[in-house]
Coordinates of C-alpha atoms in Angstrom, one line a residue:
Chain T
M1 CA 17.2 -17.9 -26.3
S2 CA 13.5 -18.3 -26.5
A3 CA 11.3 -15.7 -24.8
E4 CA 10.2 -18.2 -22.2
A5 CA 13.7 -19.3 -21.4
R6 CA 14.8 -15.7 -21.2
D7 CA 12.0 -14.9 -18.7
K8 CA 13.0 -17.9 -16.6
D9 CA 16.6 -16.8 -16.8
Q10 CA 15.7 -13.3 -15.7
V11 CA 13.8 -14.5 -12.6
A12 CA 16.5 -17.1 -11.8
N13 CA 19.2 -14.5 -12.0
G14 CA 17.3 -12.2 -9.6
G15 CA 17.2 -9.2 -11.9
N16 CA 15.4 -6.7 -9.7
L17 CA 13.4 -3.6 -10.1
L18 CA 16.4 -1.3 -10.0
S19 CA 18.8 -3.3 -12.2
R20 CA 16.5 -4.3 -15.1
P21 CA 15.6 -1.9 -17.9
V22 CA 12.1 -0.5 -17.2
K23 CA 9.6 -2.1 -19.6
V24 CA 6.0 -1.6 -18.6
V25 CA 2.8 -3.5 -19.1
N26 CA 0.0 -1.0 -18.3
I27 CA -3.2 -2.6 -17.0
G28 CA -5.8 0.2 -16.5
L29 CA -5.7 3.9 -17.1
D30 CA -4.7 4.6 -20.7
R31 CA -3.0 7.8 -19.9
F32 CA -0.2 6.1 -18.0
A33 CA 0.8 4.1 -21.1
K34 CA 0.5 7.2 -23.4
E35 CA 2.8 9.2 -21.2
L36 CA 5.4 6.4 -21.0
D37 CA 5.3 6.1 -24.7
E38 CA 5.8 9.8 -25.1
Q39 CA 9.0 9.4 -23.1
S40 CA 10.1 6.5 -25.3
V41 CA 9.7 4.0 -22.4
P42 CA 8.8 0.6 -23.8
V43 CA 5.1 -0.1 -22.8
V44 CA 2.3 -2.4 -23.7
Q45 CA -1.2 -1.4 -22.9
V46 CA -3.6 -4.3 -22.0
E47 CA -7.1 -3.9 -23.3
W48 CA -8.5 -4.9 -19.9
A49 CA -12.0 -6.0 -19.1
P50 CA -13.2 -7.4 -15.7
P51 CA -12.4 -11.1 -15.8
A52 CA -14.8 -13.8 -14.7
G53 CA -17.8 -11.9 -15.9
G54 CA -17.1 -9.1 -13.4
N55 CA -17.1 -11.5 -10.4
A56 CA -14.2 -10.2 -8.3
K57 CA -14.1 -13.2 -6.0
L58 CA -14.0 -15.6 -8.8
A59 CA -11.4 -13.5 -10.6
A60 CA -9.2 -13.7 -7.5
L61 CA -9.6 -17.4 -7.3
L62 CA -8.8 -17.9 -10.9
A63 CA -5.6 -15.8 -10.6
K64 CA -4.6 -18.0 -7.6
L65 CA -5.1 -21.1 -9.6
G66 CA -3.0 -19.6 -12.3
S67 CA -5.5 -19.3 -15.1
Chain A
M1 CA -38.8 14.2 -15.1
T2 CA -37.7 10.8 -16.1
V3 CA -34.8 8.5 -15.1
V4 CA -33.5 6.1 -17.7
N5 CA -30.7 3.5 -17.2
E6 CA -29.0 1.3 -19.6
I7 CA -26.5 -1.5 -18.8
R8 CA -23.6 -2.8 -20.9
K9 CA -22.7 -6.2 -19.7
G10 CA -18.9 -6.9 -19.2
F11 CA -17.9 -3.4 -20.5
Y12 CA -14.9 -1.6 -19.0
L13 CA -13.6 1.9 -19.7
D14 CA -11.4 3.7 -17.2
S15 CA -12.9 6.2 -14.8
V16 CA -11.3 9.2 -16.5
A17 CA -12.7 8.3 -19.9
L18 CA -16.1 7.7 -18.3
M19 CA -16.1 11.0 -16.6
R20 CA -15.3 12.7 -19.8
I21 CA -18.3 11.1 -21.5
S22 CA -20.5 11.9 -18.5
R23 CA -19.6 15.5 -18.6
S24 CA -20.3 15.7 -22.3
I25 CA -23.8 14.2 -22.1
V26 CA -24.8 16.1 -19.0
A27 CA -24.4 19.3 -21.0
M28 CA -27.1 18.1 -23.5
P29 CA -30.4 19.9 -23.6
D30 CA -32.9 19.0 -20.9
I31 CA -30.6 16.7 -19.1
E32 CA -30.6 17.2 -15.3
E33 CA -28.0 14.7 -14.3
A34 CA -26.1 11.9 -15.9
G35 CA -23.4 9.4 -15.0
L36 CA -21.5 6.5 -16.5
M37 CA -20.0 4.2 -14.0
I38 CA -18.9 0.6 -13.5
G39 CA -21.6 -1.2 -11.4
T40 CA -19.7 -1.6 -8.1
P41 CA -21.7 -1.2 -4.9
A42 CA -19.9 2.0 -4.1
N43 CA -20.6 3.5 -7.6
K44 CA -24.3 2.4 -7.4
Q45 CA -24.6 4.3 -4.1
I46 CA -23.2 7.4 -5.7
L47 CA -25.7 7.1 -8.6
R48 CA -28.5 6.4 -6.1
E49 CA -27.6 9.5 -4.1
A50 CA -27.5 11.6 -7.3
G51 CA -31.1 10.3 -8.1
V52 CA -30.2 8.8 -11.4
L53 CA -30.4 5.1 -10.6
N54 CA -33.5 3.0 -11.3
A55 CA -34.3 -0.7 -11.1
I56 CA -32.3 -1.5 -14.3
G57 CA -29.1 0.1 -12.9
E58 CA -29.6 -1.5 -9.5
G59 CA -29.3 -4.9 -11.3
A60 CA -25.8 -4.1 -12.7
A61 CA -22.9 -6.3 -11.6
P62 CA -19.4 -4.9 -10.9
G63 CA -18.3 -5.9 -14.4
D64 CA -21.1 -4.0 -16.1
L65 CA -21.2 -0.4 -17.2
I66 CA -24.2 1.7 -16.0
I67 CA -25.4 4.6 -18.1
A68 CA -27.7 6.6 -15.9
V69 CA -29.6 9.7 -17.0
R70 CA -32.2 12.0 -15.4
A71 CA -33.9 14.2 -17.9
K72 CA -36.8 16.6 -18.2
T73 CA -38.4 14.6 -21.0
E74 CA -38.3 11.1 -22.2
A75 CA -37.1 12.3 -25.6
A76 CA -34.1 14.1 -24.1
A77 CA -33.2 11.0 -22.1
K78 CA -33.3 8.9 -25.2
A79 CA -31.2 11.3 -27.2
C80 CA -28.7 11.3 -24.3
L81 CA -28.4 7.5 -24.3
V82 CA -27.9 7.6 -28.1
E83 CA -25.1 10.1 -27.7
A84 CA -23.5 8.1 -24.8
A85 CA -23.6 5.0 -26.9
S86 CA -21.9 6.8 -29.8
L87 CA -19.2 8.2 -27.6
L88 CA -18.6 4.8 -26.0
D89 CA -18.4 3.1 -29.4
A90 CA -16.2 5.8 -31.0
P91 CA -13.0 4.2 -32.1
R92 CA -10.6 4.2 -29.2
R93 CA -7.4 6.1 -29.5
T94 CA -4.7 3.6 -29.3
S95 CA -1.8 4.3 -27.1
A96 CA 1.8 3.1 -27.1
G97 CA 1.8 3.1 -30.8
A98 CA 0.1 -0.3 -31.0
A99 CA -2.9 -0.7 -33.2
W100 CA -3.6 -4.1 -31.6
R101 CA -3.8 -4.4 -27.9
P102 CA -3.4 -7.7 -26.0
R103 CA -6.3 -8.5 -23.6
T104 CA -4.2 -10.3 -21.0
L105 CA -0.8 -10.1 -19.3
R106 CA 0.2 -13.3 -20.9
A107 CA -0.5 -11.9 -24.4
A108 CA 1.3 -8.7 -23.4
K109 CA 4.4 -10.8 -22.5
A110 CA 4.2 -12.5 -25.8
Q111 CA 4.4 -9.1 -27.4
M112 CA 7.2 -7.8 -25.2
P113 CA 8.9 -10.8 -23.4
D114 CA 11.3 -8.8 -21.2
L115 CA 8.6 -6.8 -19.5
S116 CA 9.8 -5.7 -16.0
V117 CA 7.0 -3.8 -14.3
A118 CA 3.2 -4.1 -14.3
L119 CA 1.5 -0.8 -13.7
I120 CA -2.0 -1.7 -12.5
S121 CA -4.9 0.8 -12.1
V122 CA -8.0 -1.4 -12.6
P123 CA -10.8 -1.2 -10.1
G124 CA -9.6 -2.2 -6.6
A125 CA -11.6 -5.4 -6.4
F126 CA -9.7 -6.8 -9.4
A127 CA -6.2 -5.3 -8.8
A128 CA -4.7 -8.0 -6.6
A129 CA -5.7 -10.7 -9.1
E130 CA -3.9 -8.9 -11.9
A131 CA -0.9 -8.2 -9.6
L132 CA -0.7 -11.9 -8.6
K133 CA -0.5 -12.9 -12.3
A134 CA 2.3 -10.3 -12.8
I135 CA 4.5 -11.4 -9.9
R136 CA 4.2 -15.0 -10.9
A137 CA 5.3 -14.0 -14.4
G138 CA 8.5 -12.5 -13.0
L139 CA 7.4 -8.8 -13.0
D140 CA 7.6 -6.2 -10.3
V141 CA 4.3 -4.5 -9.7
M142 CA 3.0 -1.1 -9.0
I143 CA -0.6 -1.0 -7.9
F144 CA -2.1 2.4 -8.4
S145 CA -5.6 1.2 -7.6
D146 CA -7.1 1.8 -4.2
N147 CA -9.9 0.0 -2.4
V148 CA -7.9 -3.3 -2.5
P149 CA -8.8 -5.4 0.5
V150 CA -6.0 -5.4 3.0
E151 CA -6.0 -9.2 3.3
Q152 CA -5.3 -9.4 -0.4
E153 CA -2.5 -7.0 0.0
V154 CA -0.9 -9.1 2.7
E155 CA -1.3 -12.3 0.8
L156 CA 0.1 -10.7 -2.4
K157 CA 3.1 -9.1 -0.7
Q158 CA 4.0 -12.3 1.1
E159 CA 4.0 -14.3 -2.1
A160 CA 5.9 -11.5 -3.9
R161 CA 8.6 -11.6 -1.1
T162 CA 9.0 -15.3 -1.6
L163 CA 9.4 -14.8 -5.3
G164 CA 11.8 -11.9 -4.9
R165 CA 9.4 -9.5 -6.5
L166 CA 8.4 -6.0 -5.3
V167 CA 4.8 -4.9 -4.9
M168 CA 4.5 -1.1 -4.8
G169 CA 1.0 -0.3 -3.5
P170 CA -1.9 -0.7 -3.5
D171 CA -2.8 2.9 -3.6
C172 CA 0.7 3.7 -4.8
G173 CA 0.6 7.0 -6.7
T174 CA 4.2 7.6 -7.5
A175 CA 7.4 5.9 -8.4
I176 CA 10.5 6.8 -10.3
I177 CA 12.6 3.8 -11.3
G178 CA 15.9 4.4 -13.1
G179 CA 14.7 7.9 -14.2
V180 CA 11.3 6.7 -15.4
P181 CA 8.4 8.3 -13.8
L182 CA 5.6 5.8 -13.2
A183 CA 2.0 7.1 -12.7
F184 CA 2.1 10.5 -10.9
A185 CA 5.7 11.6 -10.8
N186 CA 7.8 14.6 -11.7
V187 CA 10.7 14.9 -14.1
V188 CA 13.7 15.2 -11.7
P189 CA 17.3 14.8 -12.6
R190 CA 19.1 11.5 -11.9
G191 CA 21.1 11.7 -8.7
D192 CA 22.3 9.8 -5.7
I193 CA 19.3 10.2 -3.3
G194 CA 16.9 7.3 -3.1
I195 CA 13.4 7.7 -1.7
I196 CA 11.0 5.2 -0.2
G197 CA 7.5 6.6 0.3
A198 CA 4.2 5.4 1.6
S199 CA 2.7 8.4 0.0
G200 CA 2.7 9.7 -3.6
T201 CA 2.6 13.4 -3.0
G202 CA 5.2 13.0 -0.3
I203 CA 7.6 11.5 -2.8
Q204 CA 6.7 14.2 -5.3
E205 CA 7.3 17.1 -3.0
I206 CA 10.6 15.8 -1.7
S207 CA 11.9 14.8 -5.1
C208 CA 11.0 18.3 -6.6
L209 CA 12.6 20.1 -3.7
I210 CA 15.7 18.0 -4.1
A211 CA 15.7 18.8 -7.8
R212 CA 15.3 22.5 -7.1
A213 CA 18.3 22.3 -4.8
G214 CA 20.4 21.1 -7.7
R215 CA 20.5 17.5 -6.7
G216 CA 18.8 14.4 -8.1
V217 CA 17.1 11.1 -7.4
S218 CA 18.4 7.6 -8.0
H219 CA 15.1 5.8 -7.6
A220 CA 11.9 6.6 -5.7
I221 CA 10.0 3.5 -4.6
G222 CA 6.3 3.8 -3.5
T223 CA 5.1 1.3 -1.0
G224 CA 1.4 2.1 -0.7
G225 CA -0.3 3.8 2.3
R226 CA -0.8 0.6 4.4
D227 CA 2.6 -1.0 4.1
L228 CA 3.8 0.2 7.5
K229 CA 0.6 -0.8 9.3
A230 CA 0.8 -3.8 11.6
D231 CA -1.2 -6.0 9.2
V232 CA 1.2 -5.7 6.3
G233 CA 4.3 -5.3 8.5
G234 CA 6.3 -3.1 6.1
I235 CA 7.1 -5.9 3.6
T236 CA 7.6 -3.6 0.7
T237 CA 9.4 -0.9 2.7
L238 CA 11.9 -3.5 4.0
M239 CA 12.4 -4.9 0.5
A240 CA 12.9 -1.4 -0.9
L241 CA 15.4 -0.7 1.8
D242 CA 17.4 -3.8 0.8
L243 CA 17.3 -2.7 -2.9
L244 CA 18.4 0.9 -2.3
D245 CA 21.0 -0.2 0.3
A246 CA 22.5 -2.5 -2.4
D247 CA 22.1 0.0 -5.2
P248 CA 25.5 1.6 -6.1
A249 CA 23.9 4.7 -7.5
T250 CA 22.2 5.5 -4.1
N251 CA 24.2 7.3 -1.4
H252 CA 21.5 8.7 0.8
I253 CA 18.0 7.2 1.5
V254 CA 14.9 9.2 2.5
I255 CA 11.9 7.4 4.0
V256 CA 8.6 9.2 4.1
S257 CA 5.4 7.9 5.7
K258 CA 2.8 8.6 8.4
P259 CA 4.1 7.2 11.7
P260 CA 4.2 3.4 11.3
A261 CA 2.8 0.9 13.7
V262 CA 5.2 0.6 16.7
E263 CA 6.5 -2.9 15.9
V264 CA 6.9 -2.0 12.2
A265 CA 8.8 1.2 13.0
K266 CA 11.2 -0.9 15.2
A267 CA 11.8 -3.4 12.3
V268 CA 12.4 -0.6 9.8
L269 CA 14.7 1.4 12.1
A270 CA 16.6 -1.8 12.9
R271 CA 17.1 -2.4 9.2
V272 CA 18.2 1.2 8.7
A273 CA 20.8 0.8 11.5
K274 CA 22.4 -2.1 9.6
S275 CA 23.1 0.1 6.6
A276 CA 26.3 2.0 6.0
K277 CA 24.4 4.7 4.2
P278 CA 22.9 7.9 5.8
F279 CA 19.2 8.2 6.1
T280 CA 16.6 10.9 6.4
I281 CA 13.4 9.7 8.1
C282 CA 10.2 11.7 7.8
F283 CA 7.4 10.0 9.8
L284 CA 5.0 12.9 9.4
G285 CA 3.3 13.6 12.7
G286 CA 5.7 11.3 14.6
D287 CA 7.9 12.2 17.5
G288 CA 11.2 11.5 15.7
K289 CA 12.5 9.5 18.6
G290 CA 14.5 6.3 18.4
M291 CA 16.5 7.2 15.3
P292 CA 19.7 5.1 14.7
G293 CA 23.0 6.8 14.5
N294 CA 23.0 6.9 10.7
A295 CA 19.5 8.5 10.5
K296 CA 18.1 12.0 11.0
A297 CA 14.5 12.7 11.6
A298 CA 12.7 15.3 9.6
V299 CA 9.5 17.0 10.7
T300 CA 8.2 18.1 7.3
L301 CA 8.7 17.1 3.7
K302 CA 10.7 20.3 3.2
Q303 CA 13.0 19.5 6.1
A304 CA 13.4 15.9 4.7
A305 CA 14.6 17.4 1.4
E306 CA 16.9 19.8 3.3
V307 CA 18.5 17.1 5.3
A308 CA 18.9 14.9 2.2
V309 CA 20.7 17.6 0.2
G310 CA 22.6 18.9 3.3
K311 CA 21.6 22.5 3.1
P312 CA 18.6 24.7 3.8
L313 CA 16.2 25.5 1.0
A314 CA 15.4 28.9 2.2
G315 CA 16.0 31.5 -0.5
E316 CA 15.0 29.1 -3.3
S317 CA 12.0 31.3 -3.7
I318 CA 10.0 31.2 -6.9
A319 CA 8.0 34.3 -6.2
P320 CA 8.6 37.1 -3.8
R321 CA 6.7 36.7 -0.6
P322 CA 4.7 39.9 -0.3
K323 CA 3.1 41.0 3.0
Q324 CA -0.3 39.4 2.9
A325 CA -3.5 40.0 4.7
G326 CA -6.5 37.7 4.9
R327 CA -10.1 38.7 4.5
K328 CA -11.0 41.4 6.9
G329 CA -12.7 40.2 10.0
A330 CA -12.4 36.6 9.0
K331 CA -10.6 34.2 11.2
V332 CA -10.3 30.7 9.8
L333 CA -8.1 29.0 7.3
R334 CA -9.4 26.5 4.7
G335 CA -7.0 24.1 3.1
L336 CA -8.2 22.4 -0.1
Y337 CA -5.6 19.8 -1.0
S338 CA -5.3 17.3 -3.8
G339 CA -2.2 15.7 -2.2
G340 CA -2.9 13.8 1.0
T341 CA 0.6 14.1 2.4
L342 CA 0.8 17.8 1.5
C343 CA -2.4 18.1 3.6
A344 CA -0.7 16.3 6.4
E345 CA 2.4 18.4 6.2
A346 CA 0.3 21.6 6.3
Q347 CA -1.4 20.4 9.5
I348 CA 2.0 19.8 11.1
V349 CA 3.2 23.3 10.2
L350 CA 0.1 24.9 11.5
Q351 CA 0.3 22.9 14.7
G352 CA 3.8 24.2 15.0
H353 CA 2.2 27.6 15.2
Q354 CA 0.0 26.4 18.1
L355 CA -3.1 26.6 15.8
A356 CA -5.8 24.0 16.4
V357 CA -6.5 22.2 13.1
T358 CA -9.1 19.8 11.8
S359 CA -9.0 17.5 8.8
N360 CA -10.7 14.6 7.2
V361 CA -7.2 13.0 7.4
P362 CA -6.1 14.3 10.8
V363 CA -2.4 13.9 11.8
P364 CA -1.7 13.1 15.5
G365 CA -3.0 16.0 17.6
A366 CA -5.5 17.3 14.9
N367 CA -9.2 16.8 15.2
V368 CA -11.7 15.5 12.7
L369 CA -13.5 18.0 10.5
G370 CA -16.3 20.0 12.2
N371 CA -17.9 23.3 11.3
L372 CA -15.7 24.4 8.5
S373 CA -16.7 28.1 9.1
A374 CA -15.6 28.0 12.7
V375 CA -12.2 26.2 12.7
H376 CA -9.1 25.9 10.6
S377 CA -9.8 22.9 8.3
L378 CA -7.5 21.2 5.9
I379 CA -9.3 18.9 3.5
D380 CA -7.7 16.1 1.5
L381 CA -9.9 16.0 -1.7
G382 CA -8.0 13.0 -2.9
D383 CA -9.3 10.9 0.1
D384 CA -11.6 8.0 -0.7
E385 CA -14.8 9.9 0.3
F386 CA -14.2 12.3 -2.6
T387 CA -12.9 9.9 -5.2
R388 CA -15.4 7.1 -5.1
G389 CA -16.3 6.6 -8.7
R390 CA -14.5 9.6 -10.0
P391 CA -11.0 10.6 -10.8
H392 CA -8.5 12.0 -8.3
P393 CA -8.3 15.8 -8.1
M394 CA -4.8 15.7 -9.5
I395 CA -6.2 14.2 -12.7
E396 CA -9.4 16.2 -12.7
P397 CA -9.0 19.5 -10.8
V398 CA -12.8 20.1 -11.2
V399 CA -13.2 18.1 -8.0
R400 CA -11.9 21.1 -6.1
D401 CA -14.2 23.6 -7.8
A402 CA -17.2 23.3 -5.5
P403 CA -15.3 23.4 -2.2
L404 CA -13.2 26.3 -3.5
I405 CA -16.3 28.3 -4.6
E406 CA -17.8 27.6 -1.2
A407 CA -14.7 28.8 0.6
L408 CA -14.5 31.9 -1.5
A409 CA -18.0 32.8 -0.5
D410 CA -17.6 31.9 3.2
K411 CA -17.1 35.2 5.0
N412 CA -15.4 33.5 7.9
V413 CA -12.5 32.2 5.7
A414 CA -9.5 34.5 5.9
V415 CA -7.1 32.3 4.0
I416 CA -7.4 29.5 1.4
L417 CA -4.4 27.2 1.1
M418 CA -3.9 25.0 -1.9
D419 CA -1.5 22.7 -3.6
I420 CA -0.9 22.4 -7.3
V421 CA 0.8 19.2 -8.2
L422 CA 2.5 18.9 -11.6
G423 CA 4.2 16.0 -13.3
Y424 CA 3.2 13.0 -15.4
G425 CA -0.1 11.5 -14.5
G426 CA -1.6 14.8 -13.5
H427 CA -3.9 17.3 -15.3
A428 CA -2.4 19.2 -18.2
D429 CA -3.1 22.7 -16.8
P430 CA -4.1 22.7 -13.2
A431 CA -3.1 26.3 -12.6
G432 CA -5.1 27.4 -15.7
H433 CA -8.1 25.6 -14.4
L434 CA -7.8 27.2 -10.9
A435 CA -7.3 30.6 -12.5
K436 CA -10.5 30.3 -14.4
V437 CA -12.5 29.4 -11.2
L438 CA -10.9 32.3 -9.4
A439 CA -11.7 34.7 -12.2
S440 CA -15.4 33.7 -12.2
H441 CA -15.9 33.3 -8.5
G442 CA -13.3 35.4 -6.8
V443 CA -14.7 38.2 -4.6
K444 CA -13.4 41.6 -3.9
G445 CA -11.8 41.8 -0.4
G446 CA -12.0 38.0 -0.4
P447 CA -9.7 35.6 1.3
A448 CA -5.9 35.5 0.7
I449 CA -5.2 32.6 -1.6
I450 CA -1.9 30.9 -1.0
A451 CA -0.5 27.9 -2.9
S452 CA 2.6 26.1 -3.7
V453 CA 3.5 24.2 -6.9
T454 CA 5.0 20.8 -6.6
G455 CA 6.8 20.5 -9.8
T456 CA 10.0 21.0 -11.8
S457 CA 10.9 22.8 -15.0
G458 CA 11.1 19.4 -16.7
D459 CA 7.5 18.5 -16.0
P460 CA 5.1 18.4 -19.0
Q461 CA 3.1 21.4 -17.5
G462 CA 6.2 23.5 -16.9
L463 CA 6.8 24.9 -13.4
A464 CA 7.4 28.5 -14.6
G465 CA 4.2 28.8 -16.7
Q466 CA 2.0 27.2 -14.0
T467 CA 3.5 29.5 -11.4
A468 CA 3.0 32.6 -13.6
A469 CA -0.7 31.6 -14.2
L470 CA -1.3 31.4 -10.5
I471 CA 0.4 34.7 -9.8
A472 CA -1.6 36.4 -12.5
A473 CA -4.8 35.0 -10.9
G474 CA -3.9 36.7 -7.7
V475 CA -2.5 33.6 -5.9
V476 CA 0.5 34.0 -3.6
V477 CA 2.8 31.2 -4.7
C478 CA 5.3 29.9 -2.1
P479 CA 8.4 27.9 -2.9
S480 CA 7.2 24.8 -1.0
N481 CA 4.0 23.5 0.7
A482 CA 5.6 24.0 4.1
D483 CA 6.3 27.6 3.2
A484 CA 2.7 28.1 2.0
A485 CA 1.4 26.7 5.3
Q486 CA 3.8 28.9 7.2
L487 CA 2.6 32.0 5.5
A488 CA -1.0 31.0 5.9
A489 CA -0.4 30.5 9.6
E490 CA 1.2 33.9 10.0
I491 CA -1.8 35.5 8.3
V492 CA -4.5 33.9 10.5
K493 CA -2.5 34.7 13.6
S494 CA -2.0 38.3 12.7

């Protein structure tokens, strides 16, 4: 199954917070990812920077539009 | 004296890292004050008040980094900027074992397609946008960030509910999902007690007391502090209730929060009544009325843990409780808290002793802070007014230093009451830090210093070592925050 198909499948099957294995994307404070990694919890750290040139209103709008 | 500012456009580094750099450069020769902050209006205000912002910094946007320095000489200021630049540009330690880091959620999903939870701690103005992307990508979300506009929270939670995804937060400090501590959480054994909490330290204290009683936690779900307010309507709490009610590993459910809005409390209690599972409900500062037949009300966090485990926790003492006296002639109690809910619990315990209390986060019946030297005051140092632009005191205990030194020197203070919160997310050695401050600023015949340690033997800091460090520093360590507040009340009343 492709990654995309698997994602769709997961959502469609209603896998929920308590039933899915915890695999974390950490967006923000580095230390949270580091600590999860130390506990062998799968985690990806996003190298985040303020989107839309730091314009929060524009960033919110872009997120709504799905970009 | 000279004030020099520099801006880095579109540069982001988290507030903990920025504070570390700020502290390093402020220690340089001839530097009076220095700060590195993202250019949000709130941060600019802080820099302005510190007298380090000039016209260049004033022009920064929320996506920019401001490096602000006030120095005795121009040369010192320039040297400071050079050092700041070199620290900012130093190769960043990579975490999670990855040399390469994705810049977006989409790229992160390409790297790990079966991601299940997004943990978001970016500045509040941007957090909802990131969370929206995450729920649409099929993830559940925990938003650690605060300062997220409430209308964004409502919109986000409504869409998440439609998508069948859970949004924990904003301002959600703690969750334990399937044994995994997220953000600020303790290492507690797996067990059959589920927790739903609007407050992080409330979940932490209850889960640690449950662990000390020999029991464990199935899952602890944070909701964020505003979830049970009328605007949000308890969306996350009600969804978390559905999840734990259906969870075969959960046999007892604890709900902890400030008293909800009346109509939200009704909805939550109606949902509780539909469950076949027993509940413990701790609406701190509430009247405990209107509980359905399968629910018991708890007045304090300690009592919530006791009801959940079905036995009293008395006798679970970490340290003997010696007879204590406060500072001679002094009358007032000063609570210096890093955990907001621990601060609320202490107020409730003191009120139970008919003591009039004041706080920056007053529970029902308490007053707002007044003259600290004249009245019992309990201060939540993790509240927004103290954390604007700087890390939470549980991450950075230095935040408590100045108020602690002030309280030690205040001859009217008979007792100082404090919390030490262990677990992931927190400082590596909060007790050691406190011990150092007490060693250099403690006074002979000074106030009694009473604390409790929210933690377990499994926590990275270690409960026993932290407790021993406090005792060695002259602190009376009680087995729970409620016990610490109880002892403090007895001292000021004696």
